[in-house]
mmCIF file of C-alpha atoms and ligand atoms in Angstrom:
data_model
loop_
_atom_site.group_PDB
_atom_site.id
_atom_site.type_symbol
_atom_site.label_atom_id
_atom_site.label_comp_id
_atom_site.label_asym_id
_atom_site.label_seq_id
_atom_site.Cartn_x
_atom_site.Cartn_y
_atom_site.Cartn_z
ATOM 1 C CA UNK E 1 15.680 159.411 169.620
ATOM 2 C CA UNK E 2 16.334 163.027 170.162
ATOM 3 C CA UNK E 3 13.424 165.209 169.804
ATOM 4 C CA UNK E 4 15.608 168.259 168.451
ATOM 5 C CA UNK E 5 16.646 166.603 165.698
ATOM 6 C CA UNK E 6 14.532 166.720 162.359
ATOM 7 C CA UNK E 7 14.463 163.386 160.546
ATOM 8 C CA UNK E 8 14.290 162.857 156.777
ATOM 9 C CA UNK E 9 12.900 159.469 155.741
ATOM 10 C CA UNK E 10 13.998 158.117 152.706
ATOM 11 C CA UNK E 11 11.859 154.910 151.398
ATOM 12 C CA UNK E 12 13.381 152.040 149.787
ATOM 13 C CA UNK E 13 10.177 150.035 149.904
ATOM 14 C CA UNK E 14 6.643 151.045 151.314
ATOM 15 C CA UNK E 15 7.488 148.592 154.087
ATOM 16 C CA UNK E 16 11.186 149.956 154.878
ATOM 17 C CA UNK E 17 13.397 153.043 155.156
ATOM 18 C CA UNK E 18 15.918 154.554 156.071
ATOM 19 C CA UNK E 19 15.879 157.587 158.708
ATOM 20 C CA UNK E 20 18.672 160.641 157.953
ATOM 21 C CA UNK E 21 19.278 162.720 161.103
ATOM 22 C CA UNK E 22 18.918 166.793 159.797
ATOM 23 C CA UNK E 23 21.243 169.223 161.464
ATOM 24 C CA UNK E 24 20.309 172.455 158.834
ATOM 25 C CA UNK E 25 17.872 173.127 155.793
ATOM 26 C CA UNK E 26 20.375 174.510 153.403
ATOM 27 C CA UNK E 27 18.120 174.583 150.835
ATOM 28 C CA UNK E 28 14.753 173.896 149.246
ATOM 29 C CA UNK E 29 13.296 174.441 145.962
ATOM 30 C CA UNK E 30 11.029 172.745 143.806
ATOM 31 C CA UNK E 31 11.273 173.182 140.136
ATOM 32 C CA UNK E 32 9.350 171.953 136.779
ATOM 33 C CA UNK E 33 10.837 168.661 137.401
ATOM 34 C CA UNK E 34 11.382 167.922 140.693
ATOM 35 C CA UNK E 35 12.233 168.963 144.380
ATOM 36 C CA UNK E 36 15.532 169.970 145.546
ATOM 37 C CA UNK E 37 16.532 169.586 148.863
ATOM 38 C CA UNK E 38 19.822 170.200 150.297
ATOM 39 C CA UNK E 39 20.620 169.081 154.091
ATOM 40 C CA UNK E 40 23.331 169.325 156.697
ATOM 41 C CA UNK E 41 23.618 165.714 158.099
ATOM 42 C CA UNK E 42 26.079 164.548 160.920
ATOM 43 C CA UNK E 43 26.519 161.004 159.380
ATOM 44 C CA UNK E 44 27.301 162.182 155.440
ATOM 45 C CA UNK E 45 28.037 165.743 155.945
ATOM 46 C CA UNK E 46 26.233 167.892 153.428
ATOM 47 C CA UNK E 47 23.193 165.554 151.245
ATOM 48 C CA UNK E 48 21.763 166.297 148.291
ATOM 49 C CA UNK E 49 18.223 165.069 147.978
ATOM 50 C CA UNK E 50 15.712 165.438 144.714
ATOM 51 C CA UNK E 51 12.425 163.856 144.995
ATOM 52 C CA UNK E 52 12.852 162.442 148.504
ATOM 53 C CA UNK E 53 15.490 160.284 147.068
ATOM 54 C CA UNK E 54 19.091 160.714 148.518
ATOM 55 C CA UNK E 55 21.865 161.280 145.659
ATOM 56 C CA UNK E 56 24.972 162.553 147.048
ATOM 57 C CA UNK E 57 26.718 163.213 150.183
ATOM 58 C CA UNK E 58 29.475 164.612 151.043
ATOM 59 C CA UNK E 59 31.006 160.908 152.742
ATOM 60 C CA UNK E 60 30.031 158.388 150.604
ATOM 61 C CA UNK E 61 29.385 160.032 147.143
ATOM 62 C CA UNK E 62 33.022 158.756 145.641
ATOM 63 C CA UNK E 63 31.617 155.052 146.080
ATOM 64 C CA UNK E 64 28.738 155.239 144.067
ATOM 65 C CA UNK E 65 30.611 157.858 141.011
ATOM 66 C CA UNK E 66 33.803 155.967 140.988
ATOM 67 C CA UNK E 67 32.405 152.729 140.461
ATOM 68 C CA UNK E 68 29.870 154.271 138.058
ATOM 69 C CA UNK E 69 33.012 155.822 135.807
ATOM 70 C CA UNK E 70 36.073 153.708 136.120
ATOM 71 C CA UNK E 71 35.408 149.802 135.069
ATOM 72 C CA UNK E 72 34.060 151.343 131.470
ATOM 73 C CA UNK E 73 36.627 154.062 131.060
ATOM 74 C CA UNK E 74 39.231 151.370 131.816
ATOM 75 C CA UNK E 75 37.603 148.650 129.385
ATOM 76 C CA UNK E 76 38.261 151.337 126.652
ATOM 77 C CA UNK E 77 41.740 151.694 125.494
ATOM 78 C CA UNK E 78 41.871 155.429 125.187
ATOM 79 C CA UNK E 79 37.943 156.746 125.945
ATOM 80 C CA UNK E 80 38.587 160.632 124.127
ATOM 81 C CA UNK E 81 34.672 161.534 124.105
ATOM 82 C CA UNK E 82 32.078 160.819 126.894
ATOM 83 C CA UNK E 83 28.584 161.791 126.968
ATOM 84 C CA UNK E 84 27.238 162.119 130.712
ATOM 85 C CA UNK E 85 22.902 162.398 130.829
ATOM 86 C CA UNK E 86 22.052 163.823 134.384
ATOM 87 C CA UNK E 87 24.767 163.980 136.938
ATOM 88 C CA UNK E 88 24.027 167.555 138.004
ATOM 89 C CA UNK E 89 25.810 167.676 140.850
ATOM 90 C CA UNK E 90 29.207 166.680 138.842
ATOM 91 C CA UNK E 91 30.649 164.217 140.578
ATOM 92 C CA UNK E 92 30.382 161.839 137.505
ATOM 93 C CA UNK E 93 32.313 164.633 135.577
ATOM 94 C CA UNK E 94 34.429 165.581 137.912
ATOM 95 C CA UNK E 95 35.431 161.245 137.784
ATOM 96 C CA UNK E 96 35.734 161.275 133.979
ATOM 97 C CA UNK E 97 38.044 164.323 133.839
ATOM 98 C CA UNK E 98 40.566 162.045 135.702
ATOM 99 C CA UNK E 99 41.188 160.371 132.628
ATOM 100 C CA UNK E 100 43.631 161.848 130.448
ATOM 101 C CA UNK E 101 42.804 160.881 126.919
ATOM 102 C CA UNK E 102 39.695 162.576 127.656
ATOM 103 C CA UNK E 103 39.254 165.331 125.360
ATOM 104 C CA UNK E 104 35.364 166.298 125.296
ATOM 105 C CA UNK E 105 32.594 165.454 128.316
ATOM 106 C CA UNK E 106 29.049 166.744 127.040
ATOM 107 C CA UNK E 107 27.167 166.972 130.131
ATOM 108 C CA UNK E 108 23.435 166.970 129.669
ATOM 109 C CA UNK E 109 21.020 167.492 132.278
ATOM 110 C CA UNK E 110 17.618 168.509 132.970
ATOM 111 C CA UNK E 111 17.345 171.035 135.696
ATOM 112 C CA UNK E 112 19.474 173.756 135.518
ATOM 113 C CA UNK E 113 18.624 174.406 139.134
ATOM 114 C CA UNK E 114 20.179 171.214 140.578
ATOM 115 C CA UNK E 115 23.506 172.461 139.004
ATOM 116 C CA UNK E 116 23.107 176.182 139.917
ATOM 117 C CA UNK E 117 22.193 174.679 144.159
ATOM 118 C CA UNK E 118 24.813 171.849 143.821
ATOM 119 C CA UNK E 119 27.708 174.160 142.736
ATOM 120 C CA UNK E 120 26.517 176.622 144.991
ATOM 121 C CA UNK E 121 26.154 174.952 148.161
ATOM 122 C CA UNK E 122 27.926 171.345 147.766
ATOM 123 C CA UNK E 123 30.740 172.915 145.417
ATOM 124 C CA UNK E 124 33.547 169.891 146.835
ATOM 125 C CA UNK E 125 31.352 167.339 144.740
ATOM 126 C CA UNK E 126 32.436 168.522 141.401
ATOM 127 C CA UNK E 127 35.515 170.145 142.597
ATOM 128 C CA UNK E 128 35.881 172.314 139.533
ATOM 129 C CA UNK E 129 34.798 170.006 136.960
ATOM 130 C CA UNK E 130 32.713 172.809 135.791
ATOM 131 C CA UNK E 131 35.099 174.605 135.225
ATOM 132 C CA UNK E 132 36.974 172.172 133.160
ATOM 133 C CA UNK E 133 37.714 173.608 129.221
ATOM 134 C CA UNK E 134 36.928 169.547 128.532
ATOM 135 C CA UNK E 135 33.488 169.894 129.766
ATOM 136 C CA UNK E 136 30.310 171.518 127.801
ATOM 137 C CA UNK E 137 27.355 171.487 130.147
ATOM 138 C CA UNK E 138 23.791 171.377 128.366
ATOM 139 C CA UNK E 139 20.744 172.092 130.248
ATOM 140 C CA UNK E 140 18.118 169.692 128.008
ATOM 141 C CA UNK E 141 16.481 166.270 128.516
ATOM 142 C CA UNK E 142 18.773 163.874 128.035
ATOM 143 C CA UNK E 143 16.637 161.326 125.783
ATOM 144 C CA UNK E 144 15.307 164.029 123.632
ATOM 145 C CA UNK E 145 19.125 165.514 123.184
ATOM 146 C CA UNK E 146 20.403 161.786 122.898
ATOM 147 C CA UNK E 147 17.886 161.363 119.756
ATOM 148 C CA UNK E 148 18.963 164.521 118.321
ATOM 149 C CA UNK E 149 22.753 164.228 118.527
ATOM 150 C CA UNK E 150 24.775 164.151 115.531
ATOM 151 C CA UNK E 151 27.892 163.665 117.607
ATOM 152 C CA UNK E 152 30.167 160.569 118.524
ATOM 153 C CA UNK E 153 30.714 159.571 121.324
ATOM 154 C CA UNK E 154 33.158 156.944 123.290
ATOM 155 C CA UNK E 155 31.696 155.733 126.291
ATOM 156 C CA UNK E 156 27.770 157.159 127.509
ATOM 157 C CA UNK E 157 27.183 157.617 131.181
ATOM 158 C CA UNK E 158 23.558 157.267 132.632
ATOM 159 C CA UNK E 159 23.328 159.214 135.546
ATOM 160 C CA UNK E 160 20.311 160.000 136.134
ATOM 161 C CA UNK E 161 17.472 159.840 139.006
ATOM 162 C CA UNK E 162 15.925 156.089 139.550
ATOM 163 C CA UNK E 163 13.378 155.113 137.375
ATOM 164 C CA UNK E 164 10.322 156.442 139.630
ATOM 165 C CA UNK E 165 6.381 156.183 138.225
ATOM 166 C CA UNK E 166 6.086 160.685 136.934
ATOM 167 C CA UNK E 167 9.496 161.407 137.157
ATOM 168 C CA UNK E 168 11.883 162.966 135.089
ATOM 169 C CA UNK E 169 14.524 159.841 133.926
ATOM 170 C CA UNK E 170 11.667 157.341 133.535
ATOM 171 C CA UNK E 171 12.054 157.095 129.787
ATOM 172 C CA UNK E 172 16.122 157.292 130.069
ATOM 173 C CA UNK E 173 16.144 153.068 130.705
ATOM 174 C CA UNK E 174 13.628 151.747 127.611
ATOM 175 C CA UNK E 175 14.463 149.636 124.952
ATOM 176 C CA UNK E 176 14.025 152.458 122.213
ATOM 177 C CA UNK E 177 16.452 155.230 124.934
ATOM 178 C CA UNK E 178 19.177 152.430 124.196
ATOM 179 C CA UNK E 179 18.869 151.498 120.811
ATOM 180 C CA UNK E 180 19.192 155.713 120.386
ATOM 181 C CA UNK E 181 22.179 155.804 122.702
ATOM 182 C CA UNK E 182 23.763 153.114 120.939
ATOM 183 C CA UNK E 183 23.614 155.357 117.702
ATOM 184 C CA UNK E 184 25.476 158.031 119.254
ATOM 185 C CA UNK E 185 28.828 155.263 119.971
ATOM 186 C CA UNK E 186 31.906 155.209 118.161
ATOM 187 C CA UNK E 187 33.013 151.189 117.342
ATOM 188 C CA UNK E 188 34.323 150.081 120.365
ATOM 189 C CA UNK E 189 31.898 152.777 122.313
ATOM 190 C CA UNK E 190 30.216 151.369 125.707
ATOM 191 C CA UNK E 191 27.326 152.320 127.672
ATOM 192 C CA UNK E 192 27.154 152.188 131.311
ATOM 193 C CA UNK E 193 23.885 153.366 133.969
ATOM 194 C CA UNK E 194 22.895 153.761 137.592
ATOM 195 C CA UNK E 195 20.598 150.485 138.028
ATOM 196 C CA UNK E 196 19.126 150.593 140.771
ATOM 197 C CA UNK E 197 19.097 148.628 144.086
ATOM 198 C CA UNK E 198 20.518 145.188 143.855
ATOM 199 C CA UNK E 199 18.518 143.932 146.731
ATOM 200 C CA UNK E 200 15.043 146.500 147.128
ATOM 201 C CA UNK E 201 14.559 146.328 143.435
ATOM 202 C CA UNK E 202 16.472 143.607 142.167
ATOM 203 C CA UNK E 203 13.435 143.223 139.108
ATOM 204 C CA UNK E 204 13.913 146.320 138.259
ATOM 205 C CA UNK E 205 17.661 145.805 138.342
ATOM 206 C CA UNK E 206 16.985 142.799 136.381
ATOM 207 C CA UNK E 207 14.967 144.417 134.075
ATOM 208 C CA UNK E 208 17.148 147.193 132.962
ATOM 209 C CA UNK E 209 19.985 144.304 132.392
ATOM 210 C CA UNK E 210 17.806 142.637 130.231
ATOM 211 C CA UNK E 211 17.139 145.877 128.277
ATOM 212 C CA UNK E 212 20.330 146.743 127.675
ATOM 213 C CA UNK E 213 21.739 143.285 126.472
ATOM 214 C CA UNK E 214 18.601 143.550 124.094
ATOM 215 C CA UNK E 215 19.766 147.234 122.379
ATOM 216 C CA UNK E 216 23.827 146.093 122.975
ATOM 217 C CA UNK E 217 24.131 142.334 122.341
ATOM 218 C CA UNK E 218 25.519 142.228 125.828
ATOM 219 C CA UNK E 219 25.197 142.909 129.335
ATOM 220 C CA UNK E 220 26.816 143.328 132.940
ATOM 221 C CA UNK E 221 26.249 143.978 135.971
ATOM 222 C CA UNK E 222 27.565 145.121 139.184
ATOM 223 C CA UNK E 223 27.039 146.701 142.636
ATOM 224 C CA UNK E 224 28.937 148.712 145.918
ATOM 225 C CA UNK E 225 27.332 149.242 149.569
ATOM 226 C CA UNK E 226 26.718 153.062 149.177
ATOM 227 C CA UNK E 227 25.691 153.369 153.342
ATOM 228 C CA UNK E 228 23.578 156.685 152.344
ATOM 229 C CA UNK E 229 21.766 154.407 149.838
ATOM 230 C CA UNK E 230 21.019 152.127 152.618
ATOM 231 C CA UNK E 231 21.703 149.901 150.057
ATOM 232 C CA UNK E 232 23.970 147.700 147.422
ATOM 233 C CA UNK E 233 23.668 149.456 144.546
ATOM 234 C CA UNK E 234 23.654 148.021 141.184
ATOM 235 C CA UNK E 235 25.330 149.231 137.558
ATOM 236 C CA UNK E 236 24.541 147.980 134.243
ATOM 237 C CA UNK E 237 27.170 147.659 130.996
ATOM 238 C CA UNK E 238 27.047 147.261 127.585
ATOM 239 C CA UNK E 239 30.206 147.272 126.697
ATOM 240 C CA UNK E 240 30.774 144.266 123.338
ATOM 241 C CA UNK E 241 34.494 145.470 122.950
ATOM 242 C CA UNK E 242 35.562 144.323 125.859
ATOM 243 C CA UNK E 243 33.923 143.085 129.142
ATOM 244 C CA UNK E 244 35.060 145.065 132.528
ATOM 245 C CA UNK E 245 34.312 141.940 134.195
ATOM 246 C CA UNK E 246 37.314 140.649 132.333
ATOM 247 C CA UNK E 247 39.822 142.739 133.734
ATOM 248 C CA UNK E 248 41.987 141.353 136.653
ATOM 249 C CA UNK E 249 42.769 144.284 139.200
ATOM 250 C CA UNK E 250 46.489 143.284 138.584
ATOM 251 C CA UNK E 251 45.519 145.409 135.176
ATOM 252 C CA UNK E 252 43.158 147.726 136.843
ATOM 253 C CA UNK E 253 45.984 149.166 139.504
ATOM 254 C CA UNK E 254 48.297 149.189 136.472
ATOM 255 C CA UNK E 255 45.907 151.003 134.240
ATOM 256 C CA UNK E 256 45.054 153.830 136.805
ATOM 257 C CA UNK E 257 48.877 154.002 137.289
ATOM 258 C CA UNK E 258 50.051 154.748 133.316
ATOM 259 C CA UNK E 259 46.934 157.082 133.114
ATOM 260 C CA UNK E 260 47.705 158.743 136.223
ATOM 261 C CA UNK E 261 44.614 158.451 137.997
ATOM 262 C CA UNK E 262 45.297 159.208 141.442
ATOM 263 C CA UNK E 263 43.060 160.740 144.243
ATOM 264 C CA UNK E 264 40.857 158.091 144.073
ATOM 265 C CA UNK E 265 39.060 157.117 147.773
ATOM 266 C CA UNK E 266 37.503 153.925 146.859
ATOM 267 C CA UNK E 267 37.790 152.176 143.995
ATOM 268 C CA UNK E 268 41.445 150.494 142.746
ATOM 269 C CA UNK E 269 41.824 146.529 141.603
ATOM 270 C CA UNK E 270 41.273 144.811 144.463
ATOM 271 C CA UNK E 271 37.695 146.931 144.721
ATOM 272 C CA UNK E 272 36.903 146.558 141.123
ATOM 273 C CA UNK E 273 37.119 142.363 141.158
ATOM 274 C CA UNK E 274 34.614 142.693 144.607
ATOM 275 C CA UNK E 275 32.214 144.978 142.521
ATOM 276 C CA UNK E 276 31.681 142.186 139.886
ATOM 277 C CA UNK E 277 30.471 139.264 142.986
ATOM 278 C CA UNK E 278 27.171 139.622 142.411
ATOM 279 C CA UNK E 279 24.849 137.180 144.381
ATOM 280 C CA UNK E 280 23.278 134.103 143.042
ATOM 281 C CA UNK E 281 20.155 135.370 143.897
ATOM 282 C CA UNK E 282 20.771 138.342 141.941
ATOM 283 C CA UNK E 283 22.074 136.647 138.670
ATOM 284 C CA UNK E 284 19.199 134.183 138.941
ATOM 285 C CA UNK E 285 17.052 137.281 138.445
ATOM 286 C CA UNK E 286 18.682 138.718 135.561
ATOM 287 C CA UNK E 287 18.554 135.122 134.073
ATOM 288 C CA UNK E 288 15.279 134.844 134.222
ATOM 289 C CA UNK E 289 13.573 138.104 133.503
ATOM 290 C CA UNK E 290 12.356 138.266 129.996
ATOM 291 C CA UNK E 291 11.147 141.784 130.720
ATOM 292 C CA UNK E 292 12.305 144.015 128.405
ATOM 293 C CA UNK E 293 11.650 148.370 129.488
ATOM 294 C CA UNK E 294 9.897 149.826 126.765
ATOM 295 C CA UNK E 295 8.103 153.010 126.157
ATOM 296 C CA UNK E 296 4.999 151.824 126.487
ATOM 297 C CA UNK E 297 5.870 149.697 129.354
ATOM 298 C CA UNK E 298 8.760 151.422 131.633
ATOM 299 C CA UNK E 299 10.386 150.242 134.273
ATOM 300 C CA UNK E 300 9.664 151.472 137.562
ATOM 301 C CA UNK E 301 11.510 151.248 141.139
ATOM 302 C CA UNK E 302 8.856 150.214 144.041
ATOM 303 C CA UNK E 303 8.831 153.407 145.643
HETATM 304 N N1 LIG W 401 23.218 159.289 142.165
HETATM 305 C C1 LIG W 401 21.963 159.526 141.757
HETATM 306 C C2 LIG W 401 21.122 158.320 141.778
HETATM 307 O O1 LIG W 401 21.647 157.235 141.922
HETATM 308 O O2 LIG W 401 19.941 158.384 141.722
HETATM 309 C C3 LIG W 401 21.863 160.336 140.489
HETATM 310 C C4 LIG W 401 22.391 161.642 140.717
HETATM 311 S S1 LIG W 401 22.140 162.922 139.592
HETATM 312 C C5 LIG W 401 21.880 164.205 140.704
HETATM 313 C C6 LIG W 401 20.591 162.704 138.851
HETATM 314 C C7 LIG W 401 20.307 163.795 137.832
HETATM 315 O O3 LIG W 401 19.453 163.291 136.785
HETATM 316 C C8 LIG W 401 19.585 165.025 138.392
HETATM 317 O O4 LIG W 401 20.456 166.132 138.361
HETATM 318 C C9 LIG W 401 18.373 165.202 137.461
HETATM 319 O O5 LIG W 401 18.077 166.540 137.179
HETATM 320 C C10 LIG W 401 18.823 164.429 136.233
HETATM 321 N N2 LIG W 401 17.763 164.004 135.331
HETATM 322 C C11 LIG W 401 16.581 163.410 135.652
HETATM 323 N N3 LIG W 401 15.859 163.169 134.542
HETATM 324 C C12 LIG W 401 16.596 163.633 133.483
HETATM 325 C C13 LIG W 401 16.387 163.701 132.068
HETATM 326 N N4 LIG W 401 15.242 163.241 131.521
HETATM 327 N N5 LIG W 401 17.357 164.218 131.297
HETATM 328 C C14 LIG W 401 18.511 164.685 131.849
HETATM 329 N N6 LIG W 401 18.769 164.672 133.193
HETATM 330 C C15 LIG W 401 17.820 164.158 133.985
#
């Protein structure tokens, strides 16, 4: 191990991590809601951390956002309004301005800050997404603005930080966030969310599958290796109209053709039937959790 080097240690579980080699300290702040930390790395290029918690790099970001955007925006025929909570850094925007029927992306996020430092210093993650006359971005908490809307919308994206014991997206995967998110979908509308890890938290993964197929009627589940995550990393549905699961990649390739979709560096059909394999030790989980995320009793990652 070379004594030069800094290390940042990200924990999945008190009893393992992962170690990120730190070429350069681009930048550090900490805000009302959380710490910002933005690091050169030789392995994923530039790294966006809040919280101790790695969220984007530079190599491996397009795995987690377009498997977070693309099975739901291809279960809906024409998806014309989406509502993104968190995503500050824009990749998740800058995914759901591929799609051309997209006429209006509400962006809401928390700290104005990890927009401002993202754009700033990381600027190829949202690659001008910002910029987009599509997009509004909204600086506000996302459940509070969620149970205030009076807007439609056609597909909600929940990307926001893990569900961590104090901070800020706690309360964005309860029972009562869901039931409010659902009454901000169009018939036909879907819901999709960051879940967690499939294999360090898979109760919490479980958990927020439950949840959702409480508020929805349904719920799915699926995952991707994201190498920065250390990880498999696991994305929950609910989607009644029509099931992503359902869709062969026959349809997916052909989809992504007619819209035009093109650019992408990871996901196609072939990628989206592999995201749907989950393990039978993770569907046994999901089967038999009968804990439901509620205010008064969130669900919370390990570490
Ligand atoms: N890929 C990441 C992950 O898997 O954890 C998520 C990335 S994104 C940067 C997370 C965003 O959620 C951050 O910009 C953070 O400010 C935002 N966020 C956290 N809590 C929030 C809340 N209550 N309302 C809106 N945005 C929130």
């Amino acid at each position: 191990m070379s004594l030069g080097w800094k290390w940042f240690i990200e924990y999945q579980t008190p009893h393992s991590a992962h170690m990120h080699g730190i070429k350069r300290v681009i930048h550090s702040q900490k805000t009302k809601f959380q710490q910002i930390d933005i690091f050169d790395t030789d392995e994923y290029g530039r790294m966006l951390v809040l919280d101790g918690k790695v969220q984007s790099t530079v190599r491996d970001e397009c795995i987690y956002h377009e498997s977070l955007v693309h099975p739901v925006m291809l279960a809906h025929p024409a998806p014309r309004g989406v509502l993104i909570i968190g995503g500050g850094e824009g990749g998740t925007l800058r995914e759901v301005l591929r799609h051309p029927s997209v006429a209006r992306v509400v962006m809401v996020d928390i700290d104005a800050a990890v927009i401002e430092s993202s754009r700033k210093y990381i600027p190829e993650l949202s690659d001008g997404a910002f910029d987009d006359k599509r997009a509004e971005v909204v600086v506000a908490d996302g459940r509070r603005f969620v149970e205030r809307c009076g807007e439609k919308f056609d597909v909600v994206i929940m990307d926001v930080t893990d569900p961590l014991e104090g901070g800020p997206g706690a309360l964005l995967y309860t029972k009562e966030f869901y039931e409010a998110a659902r009454r901000v979908l169009r018939e036909g509308g879907a819901i999709v969310t960051q879940a967690t890890s499939t294999y360090y938290s898979t109760h919490c993964f479980a958990t927020i599958a439950r949840t959702v197929r409480g508020a929805f009627g349904m719920s799915g589940g699926y995952h991707a290796w994201v190498p920065a995550y250390d990880s498999m990393w696991g994305f929950v549905y609910g989607c009644p109209a029509k099931d992503p699961k359902t869709i062969s990649p026959e349809v997916v390739d052909g989809e992504l053709k007619r819209r035009g979709i093109t650019g992408l560096r990871f996901y196609d059909g072939e990628v989206h039937r592999a995201l749907f394999a989950l393990p039978k030790e993770v569907l046994r989980s999901i089967g038999e959790t009968d804990d439901v995320a509620t205010d008064a009793n969130p669900t919370f990652m390990p570490i």
